[in-house]
C-alpha cells in the first residue's frame, strides 16, 4: 500500500509540474498549497511549519531514496528536456520560510502588518527530484545533488542574518496591509530563488550536470568555504 501511494504521489507531482514552475516564487507557493501547507507569500504560515510533510525535506544529507520522480522536472526557461534527461541527477531545491505576522490598527488610521517571526529554510522536493538510472548509486551524482541543497541552505542562512525589519505592509484595511506584506515577502523569496538559480546554473554548467567528477569536487571545496568562495568564482553578470 505504501509503495502504491508513493507511486501515485509521484505521478501526481510529475503531472502538476507541467502546469506549475516549482522554481519560481509563485510556483513554490502553489506547490506548498498542493501539499496542504497554509502559505503566505511562498512561505509556511502554519505553526507546525514543514513538519510532517514527507514530500519535502528540510536541510540534511540526501540519500538515493530522496529521489522519487520517475523522470526529470523541467524548469520554465531552463535547460531543454533533452539536456535534463542526460543529466546525472536533477534535484528540485528551493528556499521558503516559516512566517508569523501581525496586523494592527494605527493611530493615524489604517493598518500595519509586520513580521513577528521569519525563518528562511532550504527545501528539497523528494517527489519531483530525479536520479538518472544510468548513475544509480554513483557518489559524484549524489554529491552534485547535495551541492544544490548546500547552496540553498547557505543562502537561507545569509537571509536569516538579514532579519525581517524591513518587511512590513500598510493599508486602509487589515486585508490591504496583509496583501502588501505578502507581496514584499514573495518578492524577497523571488530574489533568493533567482540567486539560487544563478549559482546552481553555473554549478550545472561547470560540472556537466554531475558527470564531471573533478569539477564537482572543486565545487564541493568552494561550497564548503561558503558563499563568498562560491561567488568569487562566478562569471561577472552582464546586463
PDB file of N, CA and C in Angstrom, residues 29-129:
ATOM      1  N   UNK A  29       4.751  28.687  -3.956  1.00  0.00           N
ATOM      2  CA  UNK A  29       3.524  28.862  -3.188  1.00  0.00           C
ATOM      3  C   UNK A  29       2.474  27.838  -3.613  1.00  0.00           C
ATOM      4  N   UNK A  30       2.343  27.646  -4.925  1.00  0.00           N
ATOM      5  CA  UNK A  30       1.374  26.684  -5.439  1.00  0.00           C
ATOM      6  C   UNK A  30       1.734  25.258  -5.036  1.00  0.00           C
ATOM      7  N   UNK A  31       3.023  24.944  -5.100  1.00  0.00           N
ATOM      8  CA  UNK A  31       3.461  23.596  -4.732  1.00  0.00           C
ATOM      9  C   UNK A  31       3.184  23.323  -3.257  1.00  0.00           C
ATOM     10  N   UNK A  32       3.460  24.290  -2.395  1.00  0.00           N
ATOM     11  CA  UNK A  32       3.213  24.097  -0.968  1.00  0.00           C
ATOM     12  C   UNK A  32       1.727  23.944  -0.680  1.00  0.00           C
ATOM     13  N   UNK A  33       0.893  24.748  -1.343  1.00  0.00           N
ATOM     14  CA  UNK A  33      -0.547  24.624  -1.130  1.00  0.00           C
ATOM     15  C   UNK A  33      -1.050  23.277  -1.628  1.00  0.00           C
ATOM     16  N   UNK A  34      -0.476  22.796  -2.714  1.00  0.00           N
ATOM     17  CA  UNK A  34      -0.829  21.473  -3.224  1.00  0.00           C
ATOM     18  C   UNK A  34      -0.556  20.394  -2.182  1.00  0.00           C
ATOM     19  N   UNK A  35       0.486  20.597  -1.383  1.00  0.00           N
ATOM     20  CA  UNK A  35       0.858  19.628  -0.351  1.00  0.00           C
ATOM     21  C   UNK A  35       0.125  19.864   0.967  1.00  0.00           C
ATOM     22  N   UNK A  36      -0.789  20.853   0.968  1.00  0.00           N
ATOM     23  CA  UNK A  36      -1.601  21.092   2.151  1.00  0.00           C
ATOM     24  C   UNK A  36      -1.029  22.080   3.138  1.00  0.00           C
ATOM     25  N   UNK A  37      -0.023  22.849   2.715  1.00  0.00           N
ATOM     26  CA  UNK A  37       0.597  23.829   3.607  1.00  0.00           C
ATOM     27  C   UNK A  37      -0.165  25.156   3.534  1.00  0.00           C
ATOM     28  N   UNK A  38      -0.464  25.740   4.672  1.00  0.00           N
ATOM     29  CA  UNK A  38      -1.046  27.083   4.717  1.00  0.00           C
ATOM     30  C   UNK A  38       0.067  28.075   4.386  1.00  0.00           C
ATOM     31  N   UNK A  39      -0.089  28.812   3.295  1.00  0.00           N
ATOM     32  CA  UNK A  39       1.012  29.640   2.801  1.00  0.00           C
ATOM     33  C   UNK A  39       0.731  31.132   2.931  1.00  0.00           C
ATOM     34  N   UNK A  40       1.828  31.882   2.893  1.00  0.00           N
ATOM     35  CA  UNK A  40       1.772  33.341   2.865  1.00  0.00           C
ATOM     36  C   UNK A  40       3.016  33.805   2.131  1.00  0.00           C
ATOM     37  N   UNK A  41       2.852  34.255   0.887  1.00  0.00           N
ATOM     38  CA  UNK A  41       3.979  34.778   0.118  1.00  0.00           C
ATOM     39  C   UNK A  41       5.062  33.755  -0.186  1.00  0.00           C
ATOM     40  N   UNK A  42       4.685  32.497  -0.409  1.00  0.00           N
ATOM     41  CA  UNK A  42       5.682  31.470  -0.696  1.00  0.00           C
ATOM     42  C   UNK A  42       6.286  30.835   0.542  1.00  0.00           C
ATOM     43  N   UNK A  43       5.718  31.136   1.705  1.00  0.00           N
ATOM     44  CA  UNK A  43       6.219  30.609   2.970  1.00  0.00           C
ATOM     45  C   UNK A  43       5.108  29.871   3.705  1.00  0.00           C
ATOM     46  N   UNK A  44       5.491  29.133   4.728  1.00  0.00           N
ATOM     47  CA  UNK A  44       4.508  28.443   5.563  1.00  0.00           C
ATOM     48  C   UNK A  44       4.046  29.379   6.666  1.00  0.00           C
ATOM     49  N   UNK A  45       2.748  29.585   6.738  1.00  0.00           N
ATOM     50  CA  UNK A  45       2.173  30.433   7.778  1.00  0.00           C
ATOM     51  C   UNK A  45       1.551  29.602   8.897  1.00  0.00           C
ATOM     52  N   UNK A  46       1.778  28.290   8.858  1.00  0.00           N
ATOM     53  CA  UNK A  46       1.225  27.399   9.882  1.00  0.00           C
ATOM     54  C   UNK A  46       2.233  27.211  11.010  1.00  0.00           C
ATOM     55  N   UNK A  47       1.790  27.113  12.247  1.00  0.00           N
ATOM     56  CA  UNK A  47       2.720  26.944  13.384  1.00  0.00           C
ATOM     57  C   UNK A  47       3.615  25.715  13.248  1.00  0.00           C
ATOM     58  N   UNK A  48       3.088  24.640  12.630  1.00  0.00           N
ATOM     59  CA  UNK A  48       3.891  23.425  12.502  1.00  0.00           C
ATOM     60  C   UNK A  48       4.912  23.499  11.381  1.00  0.00           C
ATOM     61  N   UNK A  49       4.838  24.562  10.568  1.00  0.00           N
ATOM     62  CA  UNK A  49       5.823  24.742   9.505  1.00  0.00           C
ATOM     63  C   UNK A  49       5.818  23.607   8.513  1.00  0.00           C
ATOM     64  N   UNK A  50       6.975  23.003   8.304  1.00  0.00           N
ATOM     65  CA  UNK A  50       7.105  21.940   7.309  1.00  0.00           C
ATOM     66  C   UNK A  50       7.230  20.560   7.960  1.00  0.00           C
ATOM     67  N   UNK A  51       6.880  20.479   9.240  1.00  0.00           N
ATOM     68  CA  UNK A  51       6.901  19.178   9.900  1.00  0.00           C
ATOM     69  C   UNK A  51       5.806  18.282   9.321  1.00  0.00           C
ATOM     70  N   UNK A  52       6.019  16.994   9.378  1.00  0.00           N
ATOM     71  CA  UNK A  52       5.031  16.016   8.897  1.00  0.00           C
ATOM     72  C   UNK A  52       4.681  16.234   7.428  1.00  0.00           C
ATOM     73  N   UNK A  53       5.674  16.616   6.657  1.00  0.00           N
ATOM     74  CA  UNK A  53       5.485  16.831   5.227  1.00  0.00           C
ATOM     75  C   UNK A  53       6.470  15.910   4.493  1.00  0.00           C
ATOM     76  N   UNK A  54       6.101  14.663   4.244  1.00  0.00           N
ATOM     77  CA  UNK A  54       7.060  13.688   3.713  1.00  0.00           C
ATOM     78  C   UNK A  54       7.581  14.013   2.320  1.00  0.00           C
ATOM     79  N   UNK A  55       6.853  14.835   1.574  1.00  0.00           N
ATOM     80  CA  UNK A  55       7.309  15.166   0.226  1.00  0.00           C
ATOM     81  C   UNK A  55       8.457  16.159   0.218  1.00  0.00           C
ATOM     82  N   UNK A  56       8.605  16.918   1.312  1.00  0.00           N
ATOM     83  CA  UNK A  56       9.636  17.937   1.400  1.00  0.00           C
ATOM     84  C   UNK A  56      10.622  17.605   2.516  1.00  0.00           C
ATOM     85  N   UNK A  57      11.902  17.755   2.229  1.00  0.00           N
ATOM     86  CA  UNK A  57      12.930  17.566   3.253  1.00  0.00           C
ATOM     87  C   UNK A  57      13.562  18.914   3.568  1.00  0.00           C
ATOM     88  N   UNK A  58      13.689  19.220   4.856  1.00  0.00           N
ATOM     89  CA  UNK A  58      14.485  20.373   5.253  1.00  0.00           C
ATOM     90  C   UNK A  58      15.949  19.965   5.213  1.00  0.00           C
ATOM     91  N   UNK A  59      16.831  20.916   5.404  1.00  0.00           N
ATOM     92  CA  UNK A  59      18.241  20.684   5.107  1.00  0.00           C
ATOM     93  C   UNK A  59      18.843  19.524   5.900  1.00  0.00           C
ATOM     94  N   UNK A  60      19.478  18.625   5.178  1.00  0.00           N
ATOM     95  CA  UNK A  60      20.175  17.466   5.739  1.00  0.00           C
ATOM     96  C   UNK A  60      20.928  16.798   4.597  1.00  0.00           C
ATOM     97  N   UNK A  61      21.642  15.723   4.930  1.00  0.00           N
ATOM     98  CA  UNK A  61      22.281  14.923   3.896  1.00  0.00           C
ATOM     99  C   UNK A  61      21.216  14.136   3.152  1.00  0.00           C
ATOM    100  N   UNK A  62      21.337  14.098   1.829  1.00  0.00           N
ATOM    101  CA  UNK A  62      20.363  13.407   0.989  1.00  0.00           C
ATOM    102  C   UNK A  62      20.823  11.982   0.683  1.00  0.00           C
ATOM    103  N   UNK A  63      19.851  11.129   0.410  1.00  0.00           N
ATOM    104  CA  UNK A  63      20.136   9.743   0.052  1.00  0.00           C
ATOM    105  C   UNK A  63      19.386   9.399  -1.230  1.00  0.00           C
ATOM    106  N   UNK A  64      19.698   8.246  -1.800  1.00  0.00           N
ATOM    107  CA  UNK A  64      19.054   7.834  -3.045  1.00  0.00           C
ATOM    108  C   UNK A  64      17.537   7.778  -2.901  1.00  0.00           C
ATOM    109  N   UNK A  65      17.051   7.386  -1.728  1.00  0.00           N
ATOM    110  CA  UNK A  65      15.606   7.269  -1.505  1.00  0.00           C
ATOM    111  C   UNK A  65      14.888   8.611  -1.558  1.00  0.00           C
ATOM    112  N   UNK A  66      15.627   9.715  -1.489  1.00  0.00           N
ATOM    113  CA  UNK A  66      15.006  11.039  -1.564  1.00  0.00           C
ATOM    114  C   UNK A  66      14.635  11.430  -2.989  1.00  0.00           C
ATOM    115  N   UNK A  67      15.128  10.698  -3.965  1.00  0.00           N
ATOM    116  CA  UNK A  67      14.853  10.997  -5.379  1.00  0.00           C
ATOM    117  C   UNK A  67      13.762  10.048  -5.864  1.00  0.00           C
ATOM    118  N   UNK A  68      12.520  10.546  -5.884  1.00  0.00           N
ATOM    119  CA  UNK A  68      11.378   9.673  -6.144  1.00  0.00           C
ATOM    120  C   UNK A  68      10.765   9.832  -7.539  1.00  0.00           C
ATOM    121  N   UNK A  69      11.096  10.901  -8.243  1.00  0.00           N
ATOM    122  CA  UNK A  69      10.499  11.126  -9.562  1.00  0.00           C
ATOM    123  C   UNK A  69      10.993  10.088 -10.561  1.00  0.00           C
ATOM    124  N   UNK A  70      10.126   9.702 -11.472  1.00  0.00           N
ATOM    125  CA  UNK A  70      10.484   8.719 -12.484  1.00  0.00           C
ATOM    126  C   UNK A  70      11.088   9.364 -13.730  1.00  0.00           C
ATOM    127  N   UNK A  71      10.990  10.687 -13.818  1.00  0.00           N
ATOM    128  CA  UNK A  71      11.616  11.426 -14.909  1.00  0.00           C
ATOM    129  C   UNK A  71      11.911  12.830 -14.418  1.00  0.00           C
ATOM    130  N   UNK A  72      12.834  13.541 -15.066  1.00  0.00           N
ATOM    131  CA  UNK A  72      13.216  14.873 -14.550  1.00  0.00           C
ATOM    132  C   UNK A  72      12.117  15.914 -14.705  1.00  0.00           C
ATOM    133  N   UNK A  73      12.141  16.885 -13.797  1.00  0.00           N
ATOM    134  CA  UNK A  73      11.241  18.032 -13.852  1.00  0.00           C
ATOM    135  C   UNK A  73      11.915  19.134 -14.650  1.00  0.00           C
ATOM    136  N   UNK A  74      11.158  19.798 -15.508  1.00  0.00           N
ATOM    137  CA  UNK A  74      11.733  20.812 -16.392  1.00  0.00           C
ATOM    138  C   UNK A  74      11.315  22.202 -15.943  1.00  0.00           C
ATOM    139  N   UNK A  75      12.296  23.053 -15.775  1.00  0.00           N
ATOM    140  CA  UNK A  75      12.059  24.436 -15.336  1.00  0.00           C
ATOM    141  C   UNK A  75      11.746  25.310 -16.529  1.00  0.00           C
ATOM    142  N   UNK A  76      10.705  26.127 -16.405  1.00  0.00           N
ATOM    143  CA  UNK A  76      10.369  27.075 -17.465  1.00  0.00           C
ATOM    144  C   UNK A  76      11.541  28.015 -17.698  1.00  0.00           C
ATOM    145  N   UNK A  77      11.962  28.127 -18.952  1.00  0.00           N
ATOM    146  CA  UNK A  77      13.092  28.987 -19.278  1.00  0.00           C
ATOM    147  C   UNK A  77      14.425  28.377 -18.918  1.00  0.00           C
ATOM    148  N   UNK A  78      14.419  27.145 -18.430  1.00  0.00           N
ATOM    149  CA  UNK A  78      15.652  26.466 -18.043  1.00  0.00           C
ATOM    150  C   UNK A  78      16.154  25.559 -19.148  1.00  0.00           C
ATOM    151  N   UNK A  79      16.991  24.573 -18.793  1.00  0.00           N
ATOM    152  CA  UNK A  79      17.543  23.665 -19.783  1.00  0.00           C
ATOM    153  C   UNK A  79      16.456  22.905 -20.526  1.00  0.00           C
ATOM    154  N   UNK A  80      16.770  22.486 -21.745  1.00  0.00           N
ATOM    155  CA  UNK A  80      15.812  21.756 -22.555  1.00  0.00           C
ATOM    156  C   UNK A  80      15.558  20.366 -21.975  1.00  0.00           C
ATOM    157  N   UNK A  81      14.495  19.741 -22.465  1.00  0.00           N
ATOM    158  CA  UNK A  81      14.169  18.400 -21.996  1.00  0.00           C
ATOM    159  C   UNK A  81      15.315  17.432 -22.282  1.00  0.00           C
ATOM    160  N   UNK A  82      15.898  17.553 -23.466  1.00  0.00           N
ATOM    161  CA  UNK A  82      17.000  16.672 -23.825  1.00  0.00           C
ATOM    162  C   UNK A  82      18.190  16.833 -22.894  1.00  0.00           C
ATOM    163  N   UNK A  83      18.464  18.084 -22.495  1.00  0.00           N
ATOM    164  CA  UNK A  83      19.578  18.338 -21.583  1.00  0.00           C
ATOM    165  C   UNK A  83      19.319  17.726 -20.217  1.00  0.00           C
ATOM    166  N   UNK A  84      18.101  17.890 -19.686  1.00  0.00           N
ATOM    167  CA  UNK A  84      17.779  17.366 -18.369  1.00  0.00           C
ATOM    168  C   UNK A  84      17.802  15.839 -18.345  1.00  0.00           C
ATOM    169  N   UNK A  85      17.309  15.218 -19.409  1.00  0.00           N
ATOM    170  CA  UNK A  85      17.289  13.756 -19.467  1.00  0.00           C
ATOM    171  C   UNK A  85      18.703  13.198 -19.437  1.00  0.00           C
ATOM    172  N   UNK A  86      19.655  13.944 -19.974  1.00  0.00           N
ATOM    173  CA  UNK A  86      21.043  13.476 -19.988  1.00  0.00           C
ATOM    174  C   UNK A  86      21.783  13.811 -18.696  1.00  0.00           C
ATOM    175  N   UNK A  87      21.149  14.580 -17.805  1.00  0.00           N
ATOM    176  CA  UNK A  87      21.799  14.945 -16.544  1.00  0.00           C
ATOM    177  C   UNK A  87      22.013  13.710 -15.675  1.00  0.00           C
ATOM    178  N   UNK A  88      23.045  13.756 -14.844  1.00  0.00           N
ATOM    179  CA  UNK A  88      23.277  12.658 -13.914  1.00  0.00           C
ATOM    180  C   UNK A  88      22.222  12.645 -12.820  1.00  0.00           C
ATOM    181  N   UNK A  89      21.768  13.841 -12.449  1.00  0.00           N
ATOM    182  CA  UNK A  89      20.802  13.965 -11.355  1.00  0.00           C
ATOM    183  C   UNK A  89      20.120  15.323 -11.483  1.00  0.00           C
ATOM    184  N   UNK A  90      18.833  15.406 -11.168  1.00  0.00           N
ATOM    185  CA  UNK A  90      18.095  16.670 -11.259  1.00  0.00           C
ATOM    186  C   UNK A  90      17.382  16.908  -9.923  1.00  0.00           C
ATOM    187  N   UNK A  91      18.049  17.590  -8.996  1.00  0.00           N
ATOM    188  CA  UNK A  91      17.415  17.893  -7.705  1.00  0.00           C
ATOM    189  C   UNK A  91      16.494  19.107  -7.835  1.00  0.00           C
ATOM    190  N   UNK A  92      15.351  19.068  -7.184  1.00  0.00           N
ATOM    191  CA  UNK A  92      14.454  20.220  -7.125  1.00  0.00           C
ATOM    192  C   UNK A  92      14.577  20.815  -5.734  1.00  0.00           C
ATOM    193  N   UNK A  93      15.308  21.915  -5.664  1.00  0.00           N
ATOM    194  CA  UNK A  93      15.637  22.567  -4.398  1.00  0.00           C
ATOM    195  C   UNK A  93      15.085  23.979  -4.423  1.00  0.00           C
ATOM    196  N   UNK A  94      14.612  24.463  -3.299  1.00  0.00           N
ATOM    197  CA  UNK A  94      14.031  25.799  -3.235  1.00  0.00           C
ATOM    198  C   UNK A  94      14.279  26.412  -1.854  1.00  0.00           C
ATOM    199  N   UNK A  95      13.978  27.694  -1.743  1.00  0.00           N
ATOM    200  CA  UNK A  95      14.099  28.400  -0.465  1.00  0.00           C
ATOM    201  C   UNK A  95      12.723  28.933  -0.099  1.00  0.00           C
ATOM    202  N   UNK A  96      12.271  28.594   1.080  1.00  0.00           N
ATOM    203  CA  UNK A  96      11.000  29.085   1.593  1.00  0.00           C
ATOM    204  C   UNK A  96      11.256  29.670   2.977  1.00  0.00           C
ATOM    205  N   UNK A  97      10.205  29.836   3.757  1.00  0.00           N
ATOM    206  CA  UNK A  97      10.399  30.336   5.116  1.00  0.00           C
ATOM    207  C   UNK A  97       9.223  29.973   5.991  1.00  0.00           C
ATOM    208  N   UNK A  98       9.429  30.067   7.271  1.00  0.00           N
ATOM    209  CA  UNK A  98       8.374  29.980   8.271  1.00  0.00           C
ATOM    210  C   UNK A  98       8.075  31.410   8.702  1.00  0.00           C
ATOM    211  N   UNK A  99       6.822  31.802   8.671  1.00  0.00           N
ATOM    212  CA  UNK A  99       6.498  33.198   8.941  1.00  0.00           C
ATOM    213  C   UNK A  99       5.285  33.312   9.861  1.00  0.00           C
ATOM    214  N   UNK A 100       5.352  34.264  10.776  1.00  0.00           N
ATOM    215  CA  UNK A 100       4.213  34.638  11.616  1.00  0.00           C
ATOM    216  C   UNK A 100       4.055  36.149  11.495  1.00  0.00           C
ATOM    217  N   UNK A 101       2.847  36.587  11.220  1.00  0.00           N
ATOM    218  CA  UNK A 101       2.617  38.016  11.005  1.00  0.00           C
ATOM    219  C   UNK A 101       1.557  38.537  11.966  1.00  0.00           C
ATOM    220  N   UNK A 102       1.582  39.850  12.136  1.00  0.00           N
ATOM    221  CA  UNK A 102       0.595  40.530  12.980  1.00  0.00           C
ATOM    222  C   UNK A 102       0.132  41.778  12.254  1.00  0.00           C
ATOM    223  N   UNK A 103      -1.169  42.002  12.237  1.00  0.00           N
ATOM    224  CA  UNK A 103      -1.738  43.223  11.664  1.00  0.00           C
ATOM    225  C   UNK A 103      -2.474  43.972  12.764  1.00  0.00           C
ATOM    226  N   UNK A 104      -2.227  45.264  12.847  1.00  0.00           N
ATOM    227  CA  UNK A 104      -2.862  46.048  13.914  1.00  0.00           C
ATOM    228  C   UNK A 104      -3.215  47.439  13.384  1.00  0.00           C
ATOM    229  N   UNK A 105      -4.237  48.072  13.963  1.00  0.00           N
ATOM    230  CA  UNK A 105      -4.586  49.440  13.544  1.00  0.00           C
ATOM    231  C   UNK A 105      -3.552  50.440  14.056  1.00  0.00           C
ATOM    232  N   UNK A 106      -3.425  51.546  13.354  1.00  0.00           N
ATOM    233  CA  UNK A 106      -2.508  52.613  13.764  1.00  0.00           C
ATOM    234  C   UNK A 106      -3.316  53.876  14.055  1.00  0.00           C
ATOM    235  N   UNK A 107      -2.764  54.724  14.919  1.00  0.00           N
ATOM    236  CA  UNK A 107      -3.497  55.897  15.389  1.00  0.00           C
ATOM    237  C   UNK A 107      -3.882  56.831  14.249  1.00  0.00           C
ATOM    238  N   UNK A 108      -3.017  56.929  13.238  1.00  0.00           N
ATOM    239  CA  UNK A 108      -3.282  57.857  12.136  1.00  0.00           C
ATOM    240  C   UNK A 108      -4.349  57.330  11.182  1.00  0.00           C
ATOM    241  N   UNK A 109      -4.787  56.096  11.395  1.00  0.00           N
ATOM    242  CA  UNK A 109      -5.779  55.492  10.514  1.00  0.00           C
ATOM    243  C   UNK A 109      -5.169  54.377   9.680  1.00  0.00           C
ATOM    244  N   UNK A 110      -5.948  53.384   9.379  1.00  0.00           N
ATOM    245  CA  UNK A 110      -5.452  52.270   8.594  1.00  0.00           C
ATOM    246  C   UNK A 110      -4.817  51.196   9.464  1.00  0.00           C
ATOM    247  N   UNK A 111      -4.083  50.317   8.784  1.00  0.00           N
ATOM    248  CA  UNK A 111      -3.470  49.178   9.464  1.00  0.00           C
ATOM    249  C   UNK A 111      -2.021  49.006   9.019  1.00  0.00           C
ATOM    250  N   UNK A 112      -1.267  48.343   9.873  1.00  0.00           N
ATOM    251  CA  UNK A 112       0.103  47.981   9.523  1.00  0.00           C
ATOM    252  C   UNK A 112       0.277  46.492   9.809  1.00  0.00           C
ATOM    253  N   UNK A 113       0.932  45.800   8.900  1.00  0.00           N
ATOM    254  CA  UNK A 113       1.212  44.369   9.064  1.00  0.00           C
ATOM    255  C   UNK A 113       2.712  44.177   9.192  1.00  0.00           C
ATOM    256  N   UNK A 114       3.139  43.492  10.228  1.00  0.00           N
ATOM    257  CA  UNK A 114       4.558  43.282  10.469  1.00  0.00           C
ATOM    258  C   UNK A 114       4.838  41.786  10.669  1.00  0.00           C
ATOM    259  N   UNK A 115       6.116  41.428  10.584  1.00  0.00           N
ATOM    260  CA  UNK A 115       6.550  40.041  10.748  1.00  0.00           C
ATOM    261  C   UNK A 115       7.023  39.826  12.172  1.00  0.00           C
ATOM    262  N   UNK A 116       6.379  38.888  12.882  1.00  0.00           N
ATOM    263  CA  UNK A 116       6.805  38.542  14.237  1.00  0.00           C
ATOM    264  C   UNK A 116       7.903  37.487  14.210  1.00  0.00           C
ATOM    265  N   UNK A 117       7.845  36.605  13.233  1.00  0.00           N
ATOM    266  CA  UNK A 117       8.845  35.543  13.101  1.00  0.00           C
ATOM    267  C   UNK A 117       9.099  35.305  11.627  1.00  0.00           C
ATOM    268  N   UNK A 118      10.375  35.188  11.266  1.00  0.00           N
ATOM    269  CA  UNK A 118      10.731  34.893   9.884  1.00  0.00           C
ATOM    270  C   UNK A 118      11.991  34.039   9.888  1.00  0.00           C
ATOM    271  N   UNK A 119      11.845  32.824   9.408  1.00  0.00           N
ATOM    272  CA  UNK A 119      12.978  31.896   9.356  1.00  0.00           C
ATOM    273  C   UNK A 119      13.053  31.282   7.959  1.00  0.00           C
ATOM    274  N   UNK A 120      14.036  31.714   7.181  1.00  0.00           N
ATOM    275  CA  UNK A 120      14.220  31.145   5.850  1.00  0.00           C
ATOM    276  C   UNK A 120      14.832  29.748   5.971  1.00  0.00           C
ATOM    277  N   UNK A 121      14.434  28.872   5.066  1.00  0.00           N
ATOM    278  CA  UNK A 121      14.916  27.498   5.118  1.00  0.00           C
ATOM    279  C   UNK A 121      15.005  26.905   3.718  1.00  0.00           C
ATOM    280  N   UNK A 122      15.968  26.015   3.509  1.00  0.00           N
ATOM    281  CA  UNK A 122      16.105  25.298   2.239  1.00  0.00           C
ATOM    282  C   UNK A 122      15.205  24.073   2.262  1.00  0.00           C
ATOM    283  N   UNK A 123      14.549  23.818   1.132  1.00  0.00           N
ATOM    284  CA  UNK A 123      13.682  22.659   0.998  1.00  0.00           C
ATOM    285  C   UNK A 123      14.096  21.825  -0.209  1.00  0.00           C
ATOM    286  N   UNK A 124      13.945  20.530  -0.071  1.00  0.00           N
ATOM    287  CA  UNK A 124      14.234  19.591  -1.162  1.00  0.00           C
ATOM    288  C   UNK A 124      12.950  18.830  -1.461  1.00  0.00           C
ATOM    289  N   UNK A 125      12.489  18.930  -2.709  1.00  0.00           N
ATOM    290  CA  UNK A 125      11.242  18.273  -3.104  1.00  0.00           C
ATOM    291  C   UNK A 125      11.543  16.836  -3.508  1.00  0.00           C
ATOM    292  N   UNK A 126      11.195  15.907  -2.654  1.00  0.00           N
ATOM    293  CA  UNK A 126      11.523  14.496  -2.891  1.00  0.00           C
ATOM    294  C   UNK A 126      10.695  13.902  -4.024  1.00  0.00           C
ATOM    295  N   UNK A 127       9.463  14.383  -4.205  1.00  0.00           N
ATOM    296  CA  UNK A 127       8.604  13.819  -5.244  1.00  0.00           C
ATOM    297  C   UNK A 127       8.995  14.283  -6.643  1.00  0.00           C
ATOM    298  N   UNK A 128       9.618  15.452  -6.763  1.00  0.00           N
ATOM    299  CA  UNK A 128       9.964  15.996  -8.070  1.00  0.00           C
ATOM    300  C   UNK A 128      11.430  15.806  -8.442  1.00  0.00           C
ATOM    301  N   UNK A 129      12.250  15.343  -7.516  1.00  0.00           N
ATOM    302  CA  UNK A 129      13.690  15.197  -7.777  1.00  0.00           C
ATOM    303  C   UNK A 129      13.978  13.831  -8.403  1.00  0.00           C
TER     304      UNK A 129
END
